[in-house]
mmCIF file of C-alpha atoms in Angstrom:
data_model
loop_
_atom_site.group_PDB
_atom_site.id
_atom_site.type_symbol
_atom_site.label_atom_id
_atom_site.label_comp_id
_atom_site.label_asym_id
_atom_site.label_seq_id
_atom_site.Cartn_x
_atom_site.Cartn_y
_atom_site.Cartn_z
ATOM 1 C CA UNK A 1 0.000 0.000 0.000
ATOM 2 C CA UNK A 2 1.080 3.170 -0.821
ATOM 3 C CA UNK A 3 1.579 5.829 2.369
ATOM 4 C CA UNK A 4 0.841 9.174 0.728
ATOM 5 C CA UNK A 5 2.509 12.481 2.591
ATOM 6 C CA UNK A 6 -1.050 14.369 2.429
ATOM 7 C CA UNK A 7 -4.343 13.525 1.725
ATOM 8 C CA UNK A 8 -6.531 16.214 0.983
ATOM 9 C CA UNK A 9 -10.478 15.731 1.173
ATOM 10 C CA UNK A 10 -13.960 16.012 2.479
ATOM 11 C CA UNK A 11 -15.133 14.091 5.319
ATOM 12 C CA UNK A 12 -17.523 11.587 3.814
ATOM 13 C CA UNK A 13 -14.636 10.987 0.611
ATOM 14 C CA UNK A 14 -12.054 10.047 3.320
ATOM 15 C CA UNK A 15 -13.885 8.196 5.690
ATOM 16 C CA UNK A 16 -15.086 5.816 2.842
ATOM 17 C CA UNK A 17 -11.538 5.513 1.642
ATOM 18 C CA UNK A 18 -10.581 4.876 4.862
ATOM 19 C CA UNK A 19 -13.492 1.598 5.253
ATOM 20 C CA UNK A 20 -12.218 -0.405 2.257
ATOM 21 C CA UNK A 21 -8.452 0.350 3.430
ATOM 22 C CA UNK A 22 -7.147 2.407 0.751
ATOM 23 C CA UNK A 23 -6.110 5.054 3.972
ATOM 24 C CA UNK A 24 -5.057 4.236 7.164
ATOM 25 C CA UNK A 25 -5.492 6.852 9.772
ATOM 26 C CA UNK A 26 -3.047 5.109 12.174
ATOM 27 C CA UNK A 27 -0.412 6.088 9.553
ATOM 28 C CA UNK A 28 -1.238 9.988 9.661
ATOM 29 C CA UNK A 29 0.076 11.863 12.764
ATOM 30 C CA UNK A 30 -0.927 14.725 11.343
ATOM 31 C CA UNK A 31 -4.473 16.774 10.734
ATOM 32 C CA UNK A 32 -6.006 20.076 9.513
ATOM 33 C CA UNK A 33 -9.871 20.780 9.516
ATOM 34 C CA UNK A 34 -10.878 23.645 7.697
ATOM 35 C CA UNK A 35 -14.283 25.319 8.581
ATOM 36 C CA UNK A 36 -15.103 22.967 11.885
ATOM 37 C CA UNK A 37 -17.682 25.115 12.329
ATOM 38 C CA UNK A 38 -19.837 24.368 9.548
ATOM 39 C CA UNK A 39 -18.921 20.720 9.586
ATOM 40 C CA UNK A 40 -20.179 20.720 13.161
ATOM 41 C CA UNK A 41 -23.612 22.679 11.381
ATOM 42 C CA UNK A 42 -24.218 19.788 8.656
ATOM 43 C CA UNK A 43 -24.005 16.795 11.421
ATOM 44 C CA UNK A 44 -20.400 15.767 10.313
ATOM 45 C CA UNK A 45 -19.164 15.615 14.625
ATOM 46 C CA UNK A 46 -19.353 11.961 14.415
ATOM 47 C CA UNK A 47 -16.906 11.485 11.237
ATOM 48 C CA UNK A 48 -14.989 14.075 12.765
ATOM 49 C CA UNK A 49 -14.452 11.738 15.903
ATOM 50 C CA UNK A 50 -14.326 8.445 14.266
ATOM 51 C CA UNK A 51 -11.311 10.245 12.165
ATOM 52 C CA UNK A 52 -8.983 11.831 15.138
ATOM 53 C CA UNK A 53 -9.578 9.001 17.283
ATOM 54 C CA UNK A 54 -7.797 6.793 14.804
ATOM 55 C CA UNK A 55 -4.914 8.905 13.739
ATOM 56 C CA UNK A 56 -1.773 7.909 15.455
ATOM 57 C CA UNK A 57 -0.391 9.718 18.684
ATOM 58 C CA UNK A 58 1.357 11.519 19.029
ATOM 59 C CA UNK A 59 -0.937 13.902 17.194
ATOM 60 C CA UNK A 60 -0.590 17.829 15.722
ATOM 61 C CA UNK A 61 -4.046 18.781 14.914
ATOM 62 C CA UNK A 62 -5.031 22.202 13.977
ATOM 63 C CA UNK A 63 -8.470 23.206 13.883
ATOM 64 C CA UNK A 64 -10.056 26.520 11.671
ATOM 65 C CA UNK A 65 -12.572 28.213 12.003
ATOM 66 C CA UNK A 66 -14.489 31.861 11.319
ATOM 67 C CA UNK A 67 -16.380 31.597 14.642
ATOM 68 C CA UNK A 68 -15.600 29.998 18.447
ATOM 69 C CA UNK A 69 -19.693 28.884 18.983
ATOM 70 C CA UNK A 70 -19.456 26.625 22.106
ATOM 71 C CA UNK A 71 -20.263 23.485 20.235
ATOM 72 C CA UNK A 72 -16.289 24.156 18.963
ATOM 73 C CA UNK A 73 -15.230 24.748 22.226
ATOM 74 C CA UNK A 74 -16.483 20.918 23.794
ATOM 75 C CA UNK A 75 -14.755 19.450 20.647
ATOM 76 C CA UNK A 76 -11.732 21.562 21.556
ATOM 77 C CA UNK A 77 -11.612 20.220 24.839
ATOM 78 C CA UNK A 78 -11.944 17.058 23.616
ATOM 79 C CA UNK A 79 -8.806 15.909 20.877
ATOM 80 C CA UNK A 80 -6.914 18.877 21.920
ATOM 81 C CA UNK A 81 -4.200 19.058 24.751
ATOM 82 C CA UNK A 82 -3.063 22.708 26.172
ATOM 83 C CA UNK A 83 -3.982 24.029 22.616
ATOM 84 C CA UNK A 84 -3.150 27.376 21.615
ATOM 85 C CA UNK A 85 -5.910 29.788 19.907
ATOM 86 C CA UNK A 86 -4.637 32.485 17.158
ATOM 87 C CA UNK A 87 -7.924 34.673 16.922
ATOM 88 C CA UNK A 88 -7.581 36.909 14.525
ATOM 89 C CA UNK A 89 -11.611 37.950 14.433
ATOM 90 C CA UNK A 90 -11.162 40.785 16.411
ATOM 91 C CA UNK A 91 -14.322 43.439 17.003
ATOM 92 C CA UNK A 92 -13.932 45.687 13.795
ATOM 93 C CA UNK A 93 -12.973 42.772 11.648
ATOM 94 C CA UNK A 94 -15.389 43.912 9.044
ATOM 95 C CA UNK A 95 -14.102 47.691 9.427
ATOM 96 C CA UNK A 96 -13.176 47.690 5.707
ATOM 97 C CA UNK A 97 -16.969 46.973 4.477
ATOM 98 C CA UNK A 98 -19.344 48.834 4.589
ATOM 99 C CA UNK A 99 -22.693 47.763 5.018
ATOM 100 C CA UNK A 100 -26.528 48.402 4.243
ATOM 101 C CA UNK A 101 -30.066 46.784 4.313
ATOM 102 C CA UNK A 102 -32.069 47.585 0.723
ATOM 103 C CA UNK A 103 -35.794 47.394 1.591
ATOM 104 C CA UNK A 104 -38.261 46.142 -1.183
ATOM 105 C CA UNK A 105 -40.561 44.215 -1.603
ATOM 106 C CA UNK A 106 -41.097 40.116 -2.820
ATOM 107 C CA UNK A 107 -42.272 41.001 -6.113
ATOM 108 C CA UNK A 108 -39.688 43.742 -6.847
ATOM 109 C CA UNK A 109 -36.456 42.437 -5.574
ATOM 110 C CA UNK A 110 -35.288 41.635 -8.703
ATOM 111 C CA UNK A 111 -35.798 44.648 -10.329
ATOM 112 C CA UNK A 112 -34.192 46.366 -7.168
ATOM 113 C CA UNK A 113 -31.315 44.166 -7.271
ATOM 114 C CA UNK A 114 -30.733 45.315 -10.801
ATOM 115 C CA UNK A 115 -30.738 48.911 -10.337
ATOM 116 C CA UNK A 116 -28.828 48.137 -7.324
ATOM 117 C CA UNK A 117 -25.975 46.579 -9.526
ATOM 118 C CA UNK A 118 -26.092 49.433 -12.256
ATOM 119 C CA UNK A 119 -25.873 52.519 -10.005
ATOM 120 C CA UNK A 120 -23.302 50.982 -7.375
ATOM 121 C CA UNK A 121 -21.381 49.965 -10.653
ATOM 122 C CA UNK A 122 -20.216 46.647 -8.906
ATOM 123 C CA UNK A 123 -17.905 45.296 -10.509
ATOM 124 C CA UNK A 124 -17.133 41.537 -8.691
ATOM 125 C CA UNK A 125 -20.073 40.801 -6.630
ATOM 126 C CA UNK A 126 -21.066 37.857 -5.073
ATOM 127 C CA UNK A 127 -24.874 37.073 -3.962
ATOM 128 C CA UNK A 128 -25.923 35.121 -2.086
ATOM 129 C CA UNK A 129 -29.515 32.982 -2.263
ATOM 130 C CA UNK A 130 -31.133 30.441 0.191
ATOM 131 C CA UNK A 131 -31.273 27.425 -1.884
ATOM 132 C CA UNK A 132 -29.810 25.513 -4.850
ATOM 133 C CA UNK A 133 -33.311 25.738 -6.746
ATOM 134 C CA UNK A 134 -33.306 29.811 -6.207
ATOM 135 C CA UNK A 135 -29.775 30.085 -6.987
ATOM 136 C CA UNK A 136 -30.508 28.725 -10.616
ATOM 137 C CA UNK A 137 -33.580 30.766 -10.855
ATOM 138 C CA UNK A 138 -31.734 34.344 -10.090
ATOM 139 C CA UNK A 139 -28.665 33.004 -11.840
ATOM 140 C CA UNK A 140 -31.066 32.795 -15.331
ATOM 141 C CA UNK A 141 -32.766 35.957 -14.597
ATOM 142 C CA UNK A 142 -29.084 37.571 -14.178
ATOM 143 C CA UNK A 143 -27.774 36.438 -17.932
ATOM 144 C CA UNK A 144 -31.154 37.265 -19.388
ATOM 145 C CA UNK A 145 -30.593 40.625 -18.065
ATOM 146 C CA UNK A 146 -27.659 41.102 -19.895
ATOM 147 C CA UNK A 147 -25.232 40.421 -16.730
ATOM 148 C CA UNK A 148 -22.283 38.084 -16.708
ATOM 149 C CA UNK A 149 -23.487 35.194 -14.127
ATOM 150 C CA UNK A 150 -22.044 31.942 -13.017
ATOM 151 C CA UNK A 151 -22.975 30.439 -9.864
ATOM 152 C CA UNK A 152 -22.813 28.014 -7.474
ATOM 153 C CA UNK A 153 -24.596 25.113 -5.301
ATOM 154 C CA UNK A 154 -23.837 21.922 -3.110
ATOM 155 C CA UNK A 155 -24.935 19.939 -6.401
ATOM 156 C CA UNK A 156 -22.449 20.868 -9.110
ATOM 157 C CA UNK A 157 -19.451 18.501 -9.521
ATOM 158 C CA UNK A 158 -16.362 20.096 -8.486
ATOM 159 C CA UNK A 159 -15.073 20.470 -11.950
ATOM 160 C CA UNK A 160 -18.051 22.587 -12.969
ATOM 161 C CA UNK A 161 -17.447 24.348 -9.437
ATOM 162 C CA UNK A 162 -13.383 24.861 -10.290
ATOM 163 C CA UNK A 163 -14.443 26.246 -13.973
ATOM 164 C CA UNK A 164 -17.465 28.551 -12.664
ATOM 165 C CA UNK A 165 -14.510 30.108 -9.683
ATOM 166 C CA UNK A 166 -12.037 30.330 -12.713
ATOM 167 C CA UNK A 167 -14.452 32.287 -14.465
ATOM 168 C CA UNK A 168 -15.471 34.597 -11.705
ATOM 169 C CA UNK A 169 -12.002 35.387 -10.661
ATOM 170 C CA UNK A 170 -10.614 36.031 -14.443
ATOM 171 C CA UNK A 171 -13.515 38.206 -15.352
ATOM 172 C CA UNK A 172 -15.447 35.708 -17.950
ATOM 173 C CA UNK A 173 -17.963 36.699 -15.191
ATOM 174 C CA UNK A 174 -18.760 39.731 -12.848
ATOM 175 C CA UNK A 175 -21.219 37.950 -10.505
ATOM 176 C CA UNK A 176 -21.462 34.802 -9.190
ATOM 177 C CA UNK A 177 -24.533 33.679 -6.871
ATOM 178 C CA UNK A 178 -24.231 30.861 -4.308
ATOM 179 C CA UNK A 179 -25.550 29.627 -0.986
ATOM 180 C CA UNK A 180 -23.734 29.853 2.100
ATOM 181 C CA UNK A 181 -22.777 26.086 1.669
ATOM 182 C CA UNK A 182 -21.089 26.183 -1.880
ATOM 183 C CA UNK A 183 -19.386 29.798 -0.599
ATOM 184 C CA UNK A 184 -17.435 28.447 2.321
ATOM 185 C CA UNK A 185 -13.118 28.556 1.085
ATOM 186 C CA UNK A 186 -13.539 31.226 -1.948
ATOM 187 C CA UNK A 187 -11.184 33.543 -1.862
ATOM 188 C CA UNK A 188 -11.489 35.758 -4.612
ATOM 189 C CA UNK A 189 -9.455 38.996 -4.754
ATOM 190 C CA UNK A 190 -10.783 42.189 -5.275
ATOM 191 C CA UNK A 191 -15.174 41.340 -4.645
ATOM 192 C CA UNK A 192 -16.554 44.859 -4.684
ATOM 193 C CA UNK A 193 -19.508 43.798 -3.428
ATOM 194 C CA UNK A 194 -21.611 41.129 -1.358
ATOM 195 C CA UNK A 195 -25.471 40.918 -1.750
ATOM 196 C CA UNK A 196 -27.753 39.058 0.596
ATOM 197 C CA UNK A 197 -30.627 38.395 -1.668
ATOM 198 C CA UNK A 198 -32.180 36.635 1.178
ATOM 199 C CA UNK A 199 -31.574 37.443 4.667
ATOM 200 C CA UNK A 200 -28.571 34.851 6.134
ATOM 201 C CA UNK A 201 -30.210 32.648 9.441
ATOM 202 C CA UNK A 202 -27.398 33.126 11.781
ATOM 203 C CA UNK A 203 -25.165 36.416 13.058
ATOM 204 C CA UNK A 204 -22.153 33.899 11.743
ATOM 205 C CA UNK A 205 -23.391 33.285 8.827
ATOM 206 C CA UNK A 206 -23.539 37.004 8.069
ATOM 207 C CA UNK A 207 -20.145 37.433 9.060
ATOM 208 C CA UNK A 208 -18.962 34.813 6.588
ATOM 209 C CA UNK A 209 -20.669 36.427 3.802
ATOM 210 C CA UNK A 210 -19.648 39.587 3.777
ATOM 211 C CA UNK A 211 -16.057 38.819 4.740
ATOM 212 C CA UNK A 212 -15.860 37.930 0.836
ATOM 213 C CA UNK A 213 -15.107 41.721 0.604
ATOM 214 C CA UNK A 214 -13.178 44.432 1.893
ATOM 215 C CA UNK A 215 -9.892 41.441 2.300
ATOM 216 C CA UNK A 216 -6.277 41.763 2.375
ATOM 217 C CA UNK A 217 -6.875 46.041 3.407
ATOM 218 C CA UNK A 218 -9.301 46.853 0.467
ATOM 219 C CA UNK A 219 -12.767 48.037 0.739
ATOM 220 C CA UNK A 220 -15.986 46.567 -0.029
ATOM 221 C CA UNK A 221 -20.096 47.066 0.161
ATOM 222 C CA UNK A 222 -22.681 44.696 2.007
ATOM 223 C CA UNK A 223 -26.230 44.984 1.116
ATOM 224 C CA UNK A 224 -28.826 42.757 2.592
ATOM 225 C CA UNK A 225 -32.817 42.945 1.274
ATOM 226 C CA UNK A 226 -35.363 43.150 3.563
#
């Protein structure tokens, strides 16, 4: 069998690996999760378990995350020993965007959201949409409008995901819409603007959003409909 230095993947890819033997965890002493948070959201605690509990010791783990909810915090306590915590979400984090509500009603959002786009002359903007079915929708309404659209759900294959980001971040296209789910890692230089087409559930959620913009000390605009 061949030990690899680093394997890279989601949960459910590696843990199935891992079942018909093609990984062994024992042989990693190593880990990284990325966005434990929302793995901890979508149900994933028990993989996450099953997976550190089988890597071999001792163990350098190192755990991201946007936000420090106390559901982190138990599984902290739990694989970690005397861990130190970089926070680097400090109050003002968000300093460098500046944000808005646009009020309007169901039946005229869309026509809000264009004039929205035409006199804030966004240039990369990212907007984000409840579901994978209303994603499509304002997606199609965008490019029949005449605007350059890609976007993004849990349900496209990662090479249509990798060709849709490729697009947004050479210019093919100057928005992209997603849900919070398909959002979570982008990093896209220079997003003028984030739009919350509909109104994120959670405080952290919001935070995620519009940290698209405004990164690495430039500025950016936040507008969420209401």
């Amino acid at each position: 069998r061949m030990i690899n230095h680093f394997v890279i993947g989601t949960l459910g890819r590696i843990k199935d690996l891992a079942h018909r033997r093609c990984i062994v965890y024992s042989q990693f002493t190593n880990v990284v999760l990325d966005e434990v948070d929302h793995m901890l959201d979508m149900g994933f605690v028990d993989d996450i378990t099953e997976i550190l509990e089988g890597l071999g010791k001792p163990r350098q783990s190192l755990f991201f995350s946007a936000t420090m909810p106390p559901r982190i915090r138990t599984l902290v306590a739990k694989f970690l020993t005397d861990p130190t915590t970089i926070d680097i979400a400090v109050p003002g984090s968000t300093k460098t965007v500046e944000q808005d509500i646009v009020r309007a009603p169901r039946d005229q959002k869309f026509d809000v959201l264009c004039k929205l786009l035409k006199s804030e002359g966004a240039t990369r903007t990212i907007i984000f949409v409840e579901t994978k079915r209303a994603v499509e929708e304002l997606a199609n309404a965008l490019t029949g409008a005449g605007y350059k659209t890609g976007y993004l759900h849990g349900d496209k294959r990662q090479r249509e995901r990798a060709r849709t980001l490729d697009q947004f971040k050479t210019g093919l296209t100057d928005i992209l819409v997603a849900t919070d789910v398909a959002a979570r890692g982008i990093d896209v230089k220079d997003v003028s603007h984030v739009i919350n087409f509909t109104i994120p559930q959670t405080h952290d959620d919001y935070v995620h959003r519009i940290g698209r913009a405004g990164r690495a000390g430039r500025t950016g605009k936040a507008f969420t409909f209401v």
